[in-house]
Amino acid sequence: MRPIEPHGADLALNQPVSAERMSVKNEILEIARCSGIPEGHAAIGLNFELPVTADQSLPKRIILLPGGSEIVGRDGRRWRNSNPGGIVEYLQSLDRDLVMDFEHATEIKAPGGDPAPAAAWLHEFAVDADGAVSAAVLYW
């Protein structure tokens, strides 16, 4: 595993941030900690395409982290999710739905007062039979 590298406007561990962004940053770091990722190493965000169902509708559940002993990203980087249950337990402990937005709008645009509409809200987090972390999707 390689350490986090700052990238553009993403949440870099060494950048000063507002209280609202610090809260989100701490949540991301706690999720990483719960998954067994060593300190200083983490996956801050994942980009993926949503599958379309047979009737051309969007899915009612999506996979947030794939299962399996080793996960390989599109760019070839690899990581392990050795504690999917810990991630789900932490997400459930937040006691709220999580936003899915467009192009990090809640992190980049909202702090400046710009609109940051949700694409969806995620809830009912679970570990699937193959070890994947999934969530139910609201408000599509």
Short mmCIF file of C-alpha atoms in Angstrom, two decimals:
data_model
loop_
_atom_site.label_atom_id
_atom_site.label_comp_id
_atom_site.label_asym_id
_atom_site.label_seq_id
_atom_site.Cartn_x
_atom_site.Cartn_y
_atom_site.Cartn_z
CA MET A 1 0.00 0.00 0.00
CA ARG A 2 1.21 3.49 -0.78
CA PRO A 3 0.65 6.58 1.37
CA ILE A 4 -2.05 9.11 0.57
CA GLU A 5 -0.91 11.72 -1.90
CA PRO A 6 -2.61 15.14 -2.06
CA HIS A 7 -4.54 15.51 -5.31
CA GLY A 8 -6.06 18.75 -6.49
CA ALA A 9 -8.89 19.92 -4.22
CA ASP A 10 -9.35 16.52 -2.60
CA LEU A 11 -9.03 16.16 1.15
CA ALA A 12 -5.28 15.98 1.68
CA LEU A 13 -4.21 15.04 5.17
CA ASN A 14 -1.80 17.96 5.42
CA GLN A 15 -4.10 20.79 4.31
CA PRO A 16 -5.88 23.22 6.69
CA VAL A 17 -9.65 22.94 6.41
CA SER A 18 -12.82 24.43 7.86
CA ALA A 19 -14.59 22.82 10.83
CA GLU A 20 -17.22 21.30 8.49
CA ARG A 21 -14.57 19.80 6.21
CA MET A 22 -12.55 18.64 9.22
CA SER A 23 -15.58 16.67 10.39
CA VAL A 24 -15.85 14.92 7.02
CA LYS A 25 -12.08 14.39 6.93
CA ASN A 26 -12.20 12.79 10.38
CA GLU A 27 -15.04 10.50 9.26
CA ILE A 28 -13.00 9.37 6.25
CA LEU A 29 -9.97 8.70 8.44
CA GLU A 30 -12.12 6.77 10.93
CA ILE A 31 -13.53 4.64 8.11
CA ALA A 32 -9.97 3.93 6.98
CA ARG A 33 -8.96 3.04 10.55
CA CYS A 34 -11.94 0.68 10.92
CA SER A 35 -10.96 -1.13 7.73
CA GLY A 36 -7.52 -1.97 9.08
CA ILE A 37 -5.63 0.44 6.80
CA PRO A 38 -2.34 1.47 8.45
CA GLU A 39 -2.08 5.08 9.64
CA GLY A 40 -0.92 7.33 6.82
CA HIS A 41 -2.41 5.02 4.20
CA ALA A 42 -5.99 5.23 2.94
CA ALA A 43 -8.28 5.46 -0.02
CA ILE A 44 -10.01 8.83 0.25
CA GLY A 45 -12.57 8.31 -2.46
CA LEU A 46 -13.62 5.86 -5.10
CA ASN A 47 -15.04 6.67 -8.48
CA PHE A 48 -17.25 4.13 -10.15
CA GLU A 49 -19.98 3.74 -12.71
CA LEU A 50 -23.42 2.74 -11.52
CA PRO A 51 -24.88 -0.38 -13.07
CA VAL A 52 -28.19 -0.12 -14.88
CA THR A 53 -30.79 -2.80 -14.15
CA ALA A 54 -32.57 -4.88 -16.79
CA ASP A 55 -35.49 -2.42 -16.82
CA GLN A 56 -33.04 0.51 -17.32
CA SER A 57 -33.58 1.86 -13.80
CA LEU A 58 -30.85 2.72 -11.32
CA PRO A 59 -30.07 0.15 -8.61
CA LYS A 60 -31.69 0.20 -5.19
CA ARG A 61 -28.39 -0.94 -3.60
CA ILE A 62 -24.83 -0.18 -4.65
CA ILE A 63 -21.46 -1.60 -3.69
CA LEU A 64 -19.28 0.98 -1.94
CA LEU A 65 -16.23 -1.28 -1.57
CA PRO A 66 -15.90 -4.55 -3.46
CA GLY A 67 -15.34 -7.77 -1.56
CA GLY A 68 -12.37 -10.05 -1.84
CA SER A 69 -8.97 -10.32 -0.27
CA GLU A 70 -7.40 -7.81 -2.65
CA ILE A 71 -9.09 -4.95 -4.48
CA VAL A 72 -7.56 -3.65 -7.70
CA GLY A 73 -8.43 -0.14 -8.88
CA ARG A 74 -8.76 0.90 -12.52
CA ASP A 75 -5.28 2.40 -12.38
CA GLY A 76 -3.78 -0.86 -11.12
CA ARG A 77 -3.26 0.17 -7.50
CA ARG A 78 -4.17 -2.54 -5.00
CA TRP A 79 -5.46 -2.44 -1.45
CA ARG A 80 -7.11 -4.70 1.11
CA ASN A 81 -10.32 -4.28 3.04
CA SER A 82 -9.60 -6.61 5.92
CA ASN A 83 -12.44 -5.37 8.14
CA PRO A 84 -15.62 -4.63 6.14
CA GLY A 85 -17.69 -5.16 9.30
CA GLY A 86 -15.77 -2.38 11.03
CA ILE A 87 -16.57 0.01 8.20
CA VAL A 88 -20.27 -0.84 8.33
CA GLU A 89 -20.32 -0.56 12.13
CA TYR A 90 -18.75 2.89 11.93
CA LEU A 91 -21.12 4.09 9.17
CA GLN A 92 -24.10 2.90 11.22
CA SER A 93 -22.75 4.66 14.31
CA LEU A 94 -23.03 8.01 12.49
CA ASP A 95 -26.82 7.56 12.77
CA ARG A 96 -27.52 9.47 9.56
CA ASP A 97 -27.63 8.98 5.83
CA LEU A 98 -24.53 9.81 3.80
CA VAL A 99 -24.67 12.06 0.77
CA MET A 100 -23.59 10.99 -2.70
CA ASP A 101 -22.87 14.13 -4.68
CA PHE A 102 -21.56 15.26 -8.04
CA GLU A 103 -17.82 15.91 -8.38
CA HIS A 104 -17.19 16.39 -4.63
CA ALA A 105 -19.62 19.35 -4.56
CA THR A 106 -20.34 19.05 -0.83
CA GLU A 107 -16.60 19.31 -0.17
CA ILE A 108 -15.64 21.92 -2.78
CA LYS A 109 -18.67 24.05 -3.68
CA ALA A 110 -20.85 24.00 -0.56
CA PRO A 111 -18.26 25.62 1.76
CA GLY A 112 -18.21 28.61 -0.61
CA GLY A 113 -21.99 28.92 -0.57
CA ASP A 114 -22.48 27.39 -4.02
CA PRO A 115 -25.21 24.81 -4.67
CA ALA A 116 -24.18 21.22 -3.95
CA PRO A 117 -27.22 19.05 -4.69
CA ALA A 118 -27.23 15.43 -3.64
CA ALA A 119 -27.37 12.80 -6.35
CA ALA A 120 -28.55 10.32 -3.73
CA TRP A 121 -28.46 9.46 -0.05
CA LEU A 122 -26.92 6.23 1.21
CA HIS A 123 -28.24 4.23 4.18
CA GLU A 124 -28.73 0.64 5.39
CA PHE A 125 -25.03 -0.20 5.15
CA ALA A 126 -24.21 -3.91 5.10
CA VAL A 127 -21.49 -6.45 4.45
CA ASP A 128 -22.54 -8.70 1.57
CA ALA A 129 -21.81 -12.45 1.42
CA ASP A 130 -18.62 -11.83 -0.59
CA GLY A 131 -17.33 -9.22 1.89
CA ALA A 132 -18.38 -6.19 -0.17
CA VAL A 133 -19.65 -3.12 1.69
CA SER A 134 -22.96 -2.00 0.20
CA ALA A 135 -25.66 0.58 0.86
CA ALA A 136 -29.28 1.19 -0.04
CA VAL A 137 -29.88 4.31 -2.14
CA LEU A 138 -32.56 6.97 -1.53
CA TYR A 139 -33.86 9.93 -3.57
CA TRP A 140 -32.88 9.10 -7.10
#
